[in-house]
mmCIF file of C-alpha atoms and ligand atoms in Angstrom:
data_model
loop_
_atom_site.group_PDB
_atom_site.id
_atom_site.type_symbol
_atom_site.label_atom_id
_atom_site.label_comp_id
_atom_site.label_asym_id
_atom_site.label_seq_id
_atom_site.Cartn_x
_atom_site.Cartn_y
_atom_site.Cartn_z
ATOM 1 C CA MET A 1 108.673 1.270 100.789
ATOM 2 C CA ASP A 2 110.379 -2.078 101.384
ATOM 3 C CA ARG A 3 113.741 -2.181 103.128
ATOM 4 C CA ALA A 4 116.861 -4.283 102.573
ATOM 5 C CA ILE A 5 118.113 -5.974 105.735
ATOM 6 C CA ILE A 6 121.116 -8.151 106.546
ATOM 7 C CA ARG A 7 119.172 -11.314 107.344
ATOM 8 C CA GLY A 8 122.087 -13.707 107.792
ATOM 9 C CA ILE A 9 125.872 -13.664 107.891
ATOM 10 C CA GLY A 10 128.677 -16.222 107.831
ATOM 11 C CA SER A 11 132.385 -16.618 107.192
ATOM 12 C CA TYR A 12 135.072 -19.162 106.507
ATOM 13 C CA VAL A 13 138.873 -19.210 106.565
ATOM 14 C CA PRO A 14 141.125 -22.054 105.411
ATOM 15 C CA ASP A 15 142.570 -24.326 108.115
ATOM 16 C CA ARG A 16 146.222 -23.679 107.300
ATOM 17 C CA VAL A 17 147.726 -20.920 109.480
ATOM 18 C CA LEU A 18 150.860 -18.989 108.504
ATOM 19 C CA THR A 19 152.424 -17.282 111.530
ATOM 20 C CA ASN A 20 154.922 -14.446 111.612
ATOM 21 C CA ALA A 21 157.449 -17.011 112.840
ATOM 22 C CA ASP A 22 156.815 -19.010 109.633
ATOM 23 C CA LEU A 23 157.437 -15.841 107.585
ATOM 24 C CA GLU A 24 160.753 -15.300 109.401
ATOM 25 C CA SER A 25 162.005 -18.432 107.686
ATOM 26 C CA MET A 26 160.742 -17.308 104.239
ATOM 27 C CA VAL A 27 161.891 -13.637 104.013
ATOM 28 C CA GLU A 28 164.128 -11.307 106.015
ATOM 29 C CA THR A 29 161.621 -10.107 108.606
ATOM 30 C CA THR A 30 160.744 -10.443 112.280
ATOM 31 C CA HIS A 31 157.565 -11.045 114.251
ATOM 32 C CA GLU A 32 158.252 -7.780 116.061
ATOM 33 C CA TRP A 33 158.506 -5.722 112.824
ATOM 34 C CA ILE A 34 155.273 -7.168 111.462
ATOM 35 C CA VAL A 35 153.291 -6.712 114.695
ATOM 36 C CA THR A 36 154.589 -3.188 115.292
ATOM 37 C CA ARG A 37 153.905 -1.997 111.728
ATOM 38 C CA THR A 38 150.665 -3.894 111.068
ATOM 39 C CA GLY A 39 149.211 -5.628 114.154
ATOM 40 C CA ILE A 40 149.127 -8.920 112.211
ATOM 41 C CA GLU A 41 150.278 -12.063 114.061
ATOM 42 C CA SER A 42 149.054 -14.799 111.727
ATOM 43 C CA ARG A 43 146.904 -15.313 108.666
ATOM 44 C CA HIS A 44 145.058 -18.230 107.024
ATOM 45 C CA ILE A 45 146.401 -19.476 103.706
ATOM 46 C CA CYS A 46 144.739 -21.826 101.205
ATOM 47 C CA LEU A 47 146.159 -25.183 100.243
ATOM 48 C CA ASP A 48 147.042 -25.407 96.526
ATOM 49 C CA THR A 49 143.847 -27.411 96.035
ATOM 50 C CA GLU A 50 141.596 -24.713 97.592
ATOM 51 C CA ASN A 51 140.227 -21.851 95.525
ATOM 52 C CA THR A 52 138.335 -18.623 96.186
ATOM 53 C CA SER A 53 135.041 -20.304 95.242
ATOM 54 C CA ASP A 54 135.624 -23.051 97.835
ATOM 55 C CA LEU A 55 136.069 -20.469 100.603
ATOM 56 C CA CYS A 56 133.047 -18.504 99.365
ATOM 57 C CA LEU A 57 130.906 -21.640 99.247
ATOM 58 C CA GLU A 58 131.521 -22.409 102.931
ATOM 59 C CA ALA A 59 130.875 -18.784 103.962
ATOM 60 C CA ALA A 60 127.709 -18.770 101.832
ATOM 61 C CA LYS A 61 126.366 -21.957 103.439
ATOM 62 C CA HIS A 62 126.840 -20.403 106.905
ATOM 63 C CA ALA A 63 125.117 -17.174 105.842
ATOM 64 C CA VAL A 64 122.152 -18.970 104.254
ATOM 65 C CA ALA A 65 121.720 -21.169 107.357
ATOM 66 C CA ASN A 66 122.038 -18.121 109.608
ATOM 67 C CA ALA A 67 119.345 -16.336 107.559
ATOM 68 C CA GLY A 68 116.996 -19.286 108.053
ATOM 69 C CA ILE A 69 116.226 -19.610 104.341
ATOM 70 C CA ALA A 70 116.834 -22.358 101.793
ATOM 71 C CA VAL A 71 119.331 -22.094 98.947
ATOM 72 C CA CYS A 72 116.387 -22.176 96.499
ATOM 73 C CA ASP A 73 115.125 -18.911 98.055
ATOM 74 C CA LEU A 74 118.146 -16.990 96.702
ATOM 75 C CA ASP A 75 117.390 -14.654 93.782
ATOM 76 C CA MET A 76 120.883 -13.351 92.951
ATOM 77 C CA ILE A 77 124.561 -13.910 93.844
ATOM 78 C CA VAL A 78 127.123 -11.087 93.827
ATOM 79 C CA THR A 79 130.715 -12.031 94.618
ATOM 80 C CA ALA A 80 133.245 -9.311 95.391
ATOM 81 C CA THR A 81 136.713 -10.613 94.613
ATOM 82 C CA ILE A 82 140.016 -9.647 93.011
ATOM 83 C CA THR A 83 141.231 -13.248 93.016
ATOM 84 C CA PRO A 84 138.620 -15.164 90.995
ATOM 85 C CA ASP A 85 139.208 -18.867 90.302
ATOM 86 C CA PHE A 86 139.199 -18.137 86.554
ATOM 87 C CA GLN A 87 139.324 -15.068 84.331
ATOM 88 C CA PHE A 88 135.874 -16.290 83.312
ATOM 89 C CA PRO A 89 133.281 -17.548 84.120
ATOM 90 C CA SER A 90 132.614 -15.550 87.260
ATOM 91 C CA THR A 91 133.314 -16.967 90.694
ATOM 92 C CA ALA A 92 129.636 -16.288 91.467
ATOM 93 C CA CYS A 93 128.615 -18.769 88.737
ATOM 94 C CA LEU A 94 130.949 -21.408 90.206
ATOM 95 C CA ILE A 95 129.431 -20.851 93.647
ATOM 96 C CA GLN A 96 125.931 -21.055 92.172
ATOM 97 C CA GLU A 97 126.741 -24.442 90.645
ATOM 98 C CA LYS A 98 128.153 -25.701 93.957
ATOM 99 C CA LEU A 99 125.111 -24.428 95.884
ATOM 100 C CA GLY A 100 122.702 -25.791 93.280
ATOM 101 C CA CYS A 101 120.494 -22.696 92.892
ATOM 102 C CA ASN A 102 120.071 -22.693 89.126
ATOM 103 C CA ASP A 103 119.090 -19.888 86.751
ATOM 104 C CA ILE A 104 119.352 -16.871 89.084
ATOM 105 C CA PRO A 105 121.618 -13.963 87.995
ATOM 106 C CA CYS A 106 125.213 -14.298 89.223
ATOM 107 C CA PHE A 107 128.177 -12.007 88.711
ATOM 108 C CA ASP A 108 131.482 -10.843 90.211
ATOM 109 C CA LEU A 109 132.288 -7.308 91.242
ATOM 110 C CA GLY A 110 135.812 -5.871 91.380
ATOM 111 C CA ALA A 111 136.376 -3.065 93.868
ATOM 112 C CA ALA A 112 139.263 -4.672 95.792
ATOM 113 C CA CYS A 113 139.072 -4.163 99.571
ATOM 114 C CA SER A 114 135.918 -2.015 99.168
ATOM 115 C CA GLY A 115 134.176 -4.797 97.235
ATOM 116 C CA PHE A 116 131.830 -5.927 99.981
ATOM 117 C CA ILE A 117 130.485 -2.379 100.506
ATOM 118 C CA TYR A 118 130.018 -1.959 96.734
ATOM 119 C CA ALA A 119 128.188 -5.314 96.636
ATOM 120 C CA LEU A 120 125.918 -4.269 99.509
ATOM 121 C CA ASP A 121 124.923 -1.237 97.445
ATOM 122 C CA VAL A 122 124.180 -3.404 94.402
ATOM 123 C CA ALA A 123 122.103 -5.770 96.550
ATOM 124 C CA ARG A 124 119.993 -3.088 98.187
ATOM 125 C CA ASN A 125 119.423 -1.278 94.881
ATOM 126 C CA SER A 126 118.399 -4.542 93.182
ATOM 127 C CA ILE A 127 115.904 -5.215 95.958
ATOM 128 C CA ALA A 128 114.559 -1.651 95.682
ATOM 129 C CA SER A 129 114.182 -1.694 91.899
ATOM 130 C CA ASN A 130 113.192 -5.281 91.065
ATOM 131 C CA ALA A 131 110.108 -6.786 92.712
ATOM 132 C CA SER A 132 111.194 -10.349 91.869
ATOM 133 C CA ILE A 133 114.410 -10.049 93.914
ATOM 134 C CA LYS A 134 113.876 -10.848 97.594
ATOM 135 C CA ASN A 135 117.118 -12.456 98.750
ATOM 136 C CA VAL A 136 120.587 -11.532 97.454
ATOM 137 C CA LEU A 137 123.653 -13.522 98.494
ATOM 138 C CA VAL A 138 126.559 -11.080 98.797
ATOM 139 C CA ILE A 139 130.007 -12.619 99.218
ATOM 140 C CA GLY A 140 133.500 -11.191 99.673
ATOM 141 C CA GLY A 141 136.113 -13.869 99.085
ATOM 142 C CA GLU A 142 139.818 -13.905 98.317
ATOM 143 C CA LYS A 143 142.764 -16.210 97.776
ATOM 144 C CA LEU A 144 145.301 -13.389 97.990
ATOM 145 C CA SER A 145 148.085 -15.911 98.557
ATOM 146 C CA SER A 146 147.818 -16.631 94.812
ATOM 147 C CA VAL A 147 148.836 -13.068 93.810
ATOM 148 C CA VAL A 148 151.270 -12.210 96.596
ATOM 149 C CA ASP A 149 154.994 -12.183 95.815
ATOM 150 C CA TRP A 150 156.309 -14.494 98.537
ATOM 151 C CA GLU A 151 159.816 -13.058 98.067
ATOM 152 C CA ASP A 152 158.733 -9.440 98.700
ATOM 153 C CA ARG A 153 158.813 -8.864 102.468
ATOM 154 C CA SER A 154 157.142 -5.467 102.178
ATOM 155 C CA THR A 155 153.879 -7.022 100.940
ATOM 156 C CA CYS A 156 153.802 -10.765 101.647
ATOM 157 C CA VAL A 157 153.438 -10.267 105.404
ATOM 158 C CA LEU A 158 150.221 -8.257 105.002
ATOM 159 C CA PHE A 159 147.691 -10.544 103.351
ATOM 160 C CA GLY A 160 145.580 -13.624 104.083
ATOM 161 C CA ASP A 161 142.857 -15.790 102.511
ATOM 162 C CA GLY A 162 139.207 -16.099 103.535
ATOM 163 C CA ALA A 163 135.578 -15.376 102.719
ATOM 164 C CA GLY A 164 132.561 -13.750 104.338
ATOM 165 C CA ALA A 165 128.960 -13.712 103.129
ATOM 166 C CA ALA A 166 125.660 -12.041 103.917
ATOM 167 C CA VAL A 167 122.077 -12.659 102.817
ATOM 168 C CA ILE A 168 120.454 -9.315 102.031
ATOM 169 C CA SER A 169 116.676 -9.652 102.123
ATOM 170 C CA ARG A 170 113.600 -7.610 101.370
ATOM 171 C CA ALA A 171 111.756 -6.660 104.559
ATOM 172 C CA PRO A 172 108.234 -5.332 104.133
ATOM 173 C CA GLY A 173 107.178 -1.847 105.097
ATOM 174 C CA VAL A 174 108.811 1.096 106.748
ATOM 175 C CA GLY A 175 110.897 0.045 109.734
ATOM 176 C CA GLU A 176 113.826 0.840 111.892
ATOM 177 C CA THR A 177 116.258 -1.851 110.791
ATOM 178 C CA GLY A 178 118.226 -2.591 107.652
ATOM 179 C CA ILE A 179 120.787 -0.988 105.351
ATOM 180 C CA LEU A 180 120.105 2.715 105.896
ATOM 181 C CA ASP A 181 122.692 4.161 103.527
ATOM 182 C CA VAL A 182 125.733 3.215 101.438
ATOM 183 C CA LEU A 183 128.395 5.640 100.174
ATOM 184 C CA ILE A 184 130.893 4.525 97.515
ATOM 185 C CA GLY A 185 133.622 6.292 95.549
ATOM 186 C CA ALA A 186 136.815 5.804 93.544
ATOM 187 C CA ASP A 187 139.861 7.690 92.256
ATOM 188 C CA GLY A 188 141.470 5.984 89.261
ATOM 189 C CA ARG A 189 144.343 8.478 89.312
ATOM 190 C CA CYS A 190 145.755 6.401 92.187
ATOM 191 C CA ALA A 191 145.457 3.085 90.325
ATOM 192 C CA LYS A 192 149.188 2.415 90.300
ATOM 193 C CA LEU A 193 149.586 2.775 94.073
ATOM 194 C CA LEU A 194 148.307 -0.778 94.498
ATOM 195 C CA TYR A 195 147.823 -3.096 91.556
ATOM 196 C CA CYS A 196 148.295 -6.580 90.186
ATOM 197 C CA PRO A 197 148.964 -6.896 86.428
ATOM 198 C CA GLY A 198 148.056 -10.582 86.358
ATOM 199 C CA SER A 199 149.726 -13.355 84.446
ATOM 200 C CA ASP A 200 148.856 -12.130 80.949
ATOM 201 C CA VAL A 201 150.771 -8.837 81.038
ATOM 202 C CA SER A 202 152.750 -8.386 77.812
ATOM 203 C CA SER A 203 156.148 -8.204 79.526
ATOM 204 C CA GLY A 204 155.435 -11.435 81.386
ATOM 205 C CA THR A 205 157.512 -10.224 84.319
ATOM 206 C CA GLU A 206 155.080 -8.358 86.572
ATOM 207 C CA ARG A 207 152.777 -11.086 87.798
ATOM 208 C CA HIS A 208 152.378 -10.155 91.429
ATOM 209 C CA LEU A 209 150.692 -7.555 93.569
ATOM 210 C CA LYS A 210 152.664 -4.272 93.760
ATOM 211 C CA MET A 211 152.173 -1.575 96.370
ATOM 212 C CA GLU A 212 153.464 1.878 97.315
ATOM 213 C CA GLY A 213 152.908 1.229 101.026
ATOM 214 C CA ARG A 214 153.338 4.741 102.413
ATOM 215 C CA GLU A 215 151.146 6.397 99.765
ATOM 216 C CA VAL A 216 148.455 3.747 100.221
ATOM 217 C CA PHE A 217 148.587 4.371 103.959
ATOM 218 C CA LYS A 218 148.005 8.112 103.562
ATOM 219 C CA GLU A 219 145.198 7.708 101.008
ATOM 220 C CA ALA A 220 143.533 4.998 103.109
ATOM 221 C CA VAL A 221 143.387 7.237 106.174
ATOM 222 C CA ARG A 222 142.227 10.309 104.211
ATOM 223 C CA ARG A 223 139.503 8.538 102.259
ATOM 224 C CA MET A 224 138.180 6.388 105.110
ATOM 225 C CA CYS A 225 137.951 9.400 107.439
ATOM 226 C CA ALA A 226 135.935 11.238 104.770
ATOM 227 C CA ALA A 227 133.737 8.172 104.157
ATOM 228 C CA VAL A 228 132.892 8.030 107.874
ATOM 229 C CA GLU A 229 132.277 11.757 108.252
ATOM 230 C CA ASP A 230 130.242 12.129 105.045
ATOM 231 C CA ILE A 231 127.857 9.232 105.691
ATOM 232 C CA LEU A 232 127.248 10.398 109.270
ATOM 233 C CA LEU A 233 126.662 13.983 108.134
ATOM 234 C CA ARG A 234 124.169 13.143 105.410
ATOM 235 C CA ASN A 235 122.211 10.932 107.847
ATOM 236 C CA HIS A 236 122.242 13.598 110.607
ATOM 237 C CA LEU A 237 124.139 11.260 112.935
ATOM 238 C CA SER A 238 127.276 11.555 115.023
ATOM 239 C CA ILE A 239 129.786 8.931 116.092
ATOM 240 C CA GLU A 240 128.036 8.800 119.495
ATOM 241 C CA ASP A 241 125.012 7.228 117.758
ATOM 242 C CA ILE A 242 127.094 4.307 116.441
ATOM 243 C CA ALA A 243 127.400 1.140 118.561
ATOM 244 C CA CYS A 244 130.083 -0.595 116.507
ATOM 245 C CA VAL A 245 132.458 0.427 113.702
ATOM 246 C CA VAL A 246 133.764 -2.415 111.526
ATOM 247 C CA PRO A 247 136.621 -1.042 109.407
ATOM 248 C CA HIS A 248 138.463 -2.810 106.616
ATOM 249 C CA GLN A 249 141.108 -4.888 108.382
ATOM 250 C CA ALA A 250 144.272 -3.687 106.599
ATOM 251 C CA ASN A 251 146.454 -2.802 109.544
ATOM 252 C CA THR A 252 146.087 -1.463 113.077
ATOM 253 C CA ARG A 253 148.055 1.704 112.384
ATOM 254 C CA ILE A 254 145.605 2.732 109.640
ATOM 255 C CA ILE A 255 142.632 1.893 111.892
ATOM 256 C CA THR A 256 144.125 3.768 114.858
ATOM 257 C CA ALA A 257 144.860 6.842 112.719
ATOM 258 C CA ILE A 258 141.236 6.926 111.501
ATOM 259 C CA ALA A 259 139.859 6.381 114.997
ATOM 260 C CA GLU A 260 141.948 9.273 116.330
ATOM 261 C CA ARG A 261 140.916 11.660 113.563
ATOM 262 C CA VAL A 262 137.184 10.963 113.575
ATOM 263 C CA LYS A 263 137.116 10.293 117.320
ATOM 264 C CA ILE A 264 135.910 6.703 117.421
ATOM 265 C CA PRO A 265 136.298 5.342 120.966
ATOM 266 C CA GLU A 266 138.399 2.155 121.077
ATOM 267 C CA GLU A 267 135.566 0.104 122.581
ATOM 268 C CA LYS A 268 133.386 0.803 119.518
ATOM 269 C CA LEU A 269 136.007 -0.447 117.033
ATOM 270 C CA PHE A 270 135.999 -4.088 115.990
ATOM 271 C CA VAL A 271 139.460 -5.323 114.976
ATOM 272 C CA ASN A 272 140.323 -8.956 114.224
ATOM 273 C CA LEU A 273 143.229 -8.607 111.791
ATOM 274 C CA ALA A 274 145.750 -10.084 114.259
ATOM 275 C CA HIS A 275 144.618 -13.544 113.175
ATOM 276 C CA THR A 276 143.335 -12.848 109.631
ATOM 277 C CA GLY A 277 145.725 -10.376 108.033
ATOM 278 C CA ASN A 278 144.278 -8.267 105.226
ATOM 279 C CA THR A 279 141.758 -10.408 103.315
ATOM 280 C CA SER A 280 140.624 -7.589 100.952
ATOM 281 C CA ALA A 281 136.933 -7.980 100.003
ATOM 282 C CA ALA A 282 136.499 -10.697 102.650
ATOM 283 C CA SER A 283 137.789 -8.552 105.503
ATOM 284 C CA ILE A 284 134.594 -6.700 106.472
ATOM 285 C CA PRO A 285 132.162 -9.647 106.284
ATOM 286 C CA ILE A 286 134.575 -11.900 108.223
ATOM 287 C CA ALA A 287 134.963 -9.203 110.910
ATOM 288 C CA LEU A 288 131.217 -8.484 110.947
ATOM 289 C CA ASP A 289 130.427 -12.170 111.407
ATOM 290 C CA GLU A 290 132.936 -12.407 114.268
ATOM 291 C CA ALA A 291 131.588 -9.245 115.914
ATOM 292 C CA VAL A 292 128.034 -10.620 115.806
ATOM 293 C CA ARG A 293 129.097 -14.018 117.165
ATOM 294 C CA GLU A 294 131.027 -12.328 119.991
ATOM 295 C CA GLY A 295 127.922 -10.323 120.941
ATOM 296 C CA LYS A 296 129.517 -6.974 120.032
ATOM 297 C CA ILE A 297 126.543 -6.204 117.759
ATOM 298 C CA GLN A 298 122.979 -6.557 119.067
ATOM 299 C CA SER A 299 119.584 -6.144 117.458
ATOM 300 C CA GLY A 300 118.775 -2.437 117.093
ATOM 301 C CA ASN A 301 122.437 -1.327 117.146
ATOM 302 C CA LEU A 302 123.672 1.142 114.531
ATOM 303 C CA VAL A 303 126.704 -0.353 112.786
ATOM 304 C CA LEU A 304 129.114 1.560 110.558
ATOM 305 C CA LEU A 305 131.213 -0.297 107.971
ATOM 306 C CA VAL A 306 134.087 1.509 106.247
ATOM 307 C CA ALA A 307 136.546 0.310 103.603
ATOM 308 C CA PHE A 308 139.321 1.400 101.293
ATOM 309 C CA GLY A 309 141.166 -0.509 98.584
ATOM 310 C CA ALA A 310 142.925 -0.648 95.244
ATOM 311 C CA GLY A 311 141.463 1.537 92.551
ATOM 312 C CA MET A 312 141.628 3.478 94.733
ATOM 313 C CA THR A 313 138.139 2.718 95.939
ATOM 314 C CA TRP A 314 136.358 3.454 99.207
ATOM 315 C CA GLY A 315 132.974 3.008 100.795
ATOM 316 C CA SER A 316 130.955 3.172 103.983
ATOM 317 C CA ALA A 317 127.609 1.707 105.010
ATOM 318 C CA LEU A 318 125.198 2.401 107.842
ATOM 319 C CA VAL A 319 123.212 -0.588 109.058
ATOM 320 C CA ARG A 320 120.622 -0.767 111.834
ATOM 321 C CA TRP A 321 121.115 -4.374 112.943
ATOM 322 C CA THR A 322 118.009 -6.547 112.641
HETATM 323 N N1 ACO B 1 160.240 -6.875 107.676
HETATM 324 C C1 ACO B 1 161.279 -6.119 108.000
HETATM 325 N N2 ACO B 1 161.563 -4.964 107.382
HETATM 326 C C2 ACO B 1 160.746 -4.571 106.387
HETATM 327 C C3 ACO B 1 159.636 -5.337 105.984
HETATM 328 C C4 ACO B 1 159.398 -6.527 106.682
HETATM 329 N N3 ACO B 1 158.351 -7.332 106.399
HETATM 330 N N4 ACO B 1 159.021 -4.691 104.978
HETATM 331 C C5 ACO B 1 159.725 -3.565 104.741
HETATM 332 N N5 ACO B 1 160.760 -3.501 105.588
HETATM 333 C C6 ACO B 1 161.787 -2.458 105.687
HETATM 334 C C7 ACO B 1 161.943 -1.681 104.418
HETATM 335 O O1 ACO B 1 162.802 -2.354 103.526
HETATM 336 C C8 ACO B 1 162.548 -0.397 104.932
HETATM 337 O O2 ACO B 1 163.905 -0.619 105.165
HETATM 338 P P1 ACO B 1 164.988 0.563 104.873
HETATM 339 O O3 ACO B 1 164.622 1.668 105.809
HETATM 340 O O4 ACO B 1 166.274 -0.104 105.189
HETATM 341 O O5 ACO B 1 164.797 0.916 103.434
HETATM 342 C C9 ACO B 1 161.877 -0.222 106.288
HETATM 343 O O6 ACO B 1 161.355 -1.500 106.654
HETATM 344 C C10 ACO B 1 160.744 0.784 106.249
HETATM 345 O O7 ACO B 1 159.944 0.464 105.112
HETATM 346 P P2 ACO B 1 158.644 1.277 104.800
HETATM 347 O O8 ACO B 1 157.960 0.679 103.617
HETATM 348 O O9 ACO B 1 158.970 2.722 104.761
HETATM 349 O O10 ACO B 1 157.811 0.958 106.114
HETATM 350 P P3 ACO B 1 156.478 1.622 106.599
HETATM 351 O O11 ACO B 1 156.678 2.192 107.931
HETATM 352 O O12 ACO B 1 155.844 2.476 105.539
HETATM 353 O O13 ACO B 1 155.548 0.337 106.782
HETATM 354 C C11 ACO B 1 153.764 -0.799 105.607
HETATM 355 C C12 ACO B 1 155.266 -0.485 105.668
HETATM 356 C C13 ACO B 1 153.393 -1.607 106.846
HETATM 357 C C14 ACO B 1 153.471 -1.593 104.358
HETATM 358 C C15 ACO B 1 152.996 0.556 105.611
HETATM 359 O O14 ACO B 1 153.455 1.392 104.594
HETATM 360 C C16 ACO B 1 151.532 0.347 105.466
HETATM 361 O O15 ACO B 1 150.875 -0.121 106.367
HETATM 362 N N6 ACO B 1 150.969 0.733 104.306
HETATM 363 C C17 ACO B 1 149.587 0.482 104.028
HETATM 364 C C18 ACO B 1 149.557 -0.653 103.134
HETATM 365 C C19 ACO B 1 148.383 -1.547 103.310
HETATM 366 O O16 ACO B 1 147.851 -1.799 104.364
HETATM 367 N N7 ACO B 1 148.004 -2.073 102.176
HETATM 368 C C20 ACO B 1 146.967 -3.011 102.137
HETATM 369 C C21 ACO B 1 146.219 -2.908 100.899
HETATM 370 S S1 ACO B 1 145.295 -1.459 100.830
HETATM 371 C C22 ACO B 1 144.187 -1.655 101.891
HETATM 372 O O17 ACO B 1 143.814 -2.734 102.206
HETATM 373 C C23 ACO B 1 143.631 -0.456 102.519
#
C-alpha cells in the first residue's frame, strides 16, 4: 500500500513585529506579566494590506520548493484557517489563483488551532483513496490580528499572524517513513469557551474573539495529554521512541503542564512561541519548519504533533520523518 509522506515544508511570517513593550503602550499590561503567563515576547502582525492568502502563498512557495516539485504537480490544496480573506470563496481558491495551478480541488477547513492536524488527515486519506491524487498542499494560515480585540488585554497579547505549509505526497510501497497515524476529535459542548461571532452577528456588538482563559487552559491540557497518550498507545509506542514533540504553540504554561503529565523531556519539546505568539492553525507548521531548519528533526526520526483549539477540537499525528 502506498504511503503519504511530508515531502516538503515551509513557513512565512509578516515583517512587522509587535513586542510586549509595544503592547504596554496599547493596553494596561507589562512585558513581565505576558512573559510569565504565556512565554510570548513578540509576535508578527500583518500590515492592513496583507491578508491570510498572502501569508499562505509565501509559505506554500517555500514548501513546494522544499519538496522539489513544480506547482503544476499539485493535485489538491487544503487550507486550515479561521481567518479567511473572504467569507467565500475559500482562501485555498485564492491561493490556487496566485500559484497558477488551475482546476485542482481547493477548499478551506475550519478546526481552529487543530486545523493543520485535521488537514493532514484529509490529505493522507485523499492520497489513500484516490489514485489521481499524488501531491496535496496543506496550509495553516492566519491573520488573527483581524479578529483580536485590541482593547482586551486578556486576549490581545496572546496571538500573532503567520502561515506554514507542507506538501504531502504519495510514496510508493511499504516503507518506514511518512504519516503513520492521525487522531482527531472535538467537543462542541465547549464551543463558547473560545469563539468569534464575526461581523454579521445579529446584535452587531460581538465582533471579536472571546475566550474563557482559565477553562480553555484546563481543557487544552486535558485533551492534549489524552491525544498524546492515545496515539502512542494505539501504535504500541512510548514517549522514549519519539525524537521530537511539536505542540501547538499557545503558551509555555500549557506546554509545560502537558510535558510534566505525559513525561516529555524538555530536550524533546520544540517551542518557538516566544517570537510567534499563538498563530492558531499556522502554529504547528511554522514550528515544524523551524525545527527542521534548526536540525532538531532528522531523517528517520519519529515526530509527534499535538494540537488543541476552539471547537473545542484536538488532534495528534505521528510522523516518521523522510
Ligand atoms: N496584563 C496584565 N494583567 C492581565 C492581563 C494582561 N495582559 N490579562 C489579564 N490580566 C489580569 C486579569 O484582569 C486578572 O486581574 P484581577 O485578578 O485583578 O481580576 C489577572 O490578570 C488574572 O487574570 P486571569 O485571566 O485569571 O489570568 P490567568 O492566570 O488565567 O492567565 C491566560 C490568563 C494567560 C489567558 C491563561 O488563562 C491562559 O493561558 N489560558 C489559555 C488560553 C490560551 O492559550 N488560549 C489560546 C487559544 S486556545 C489554544 O490555542 C489552545
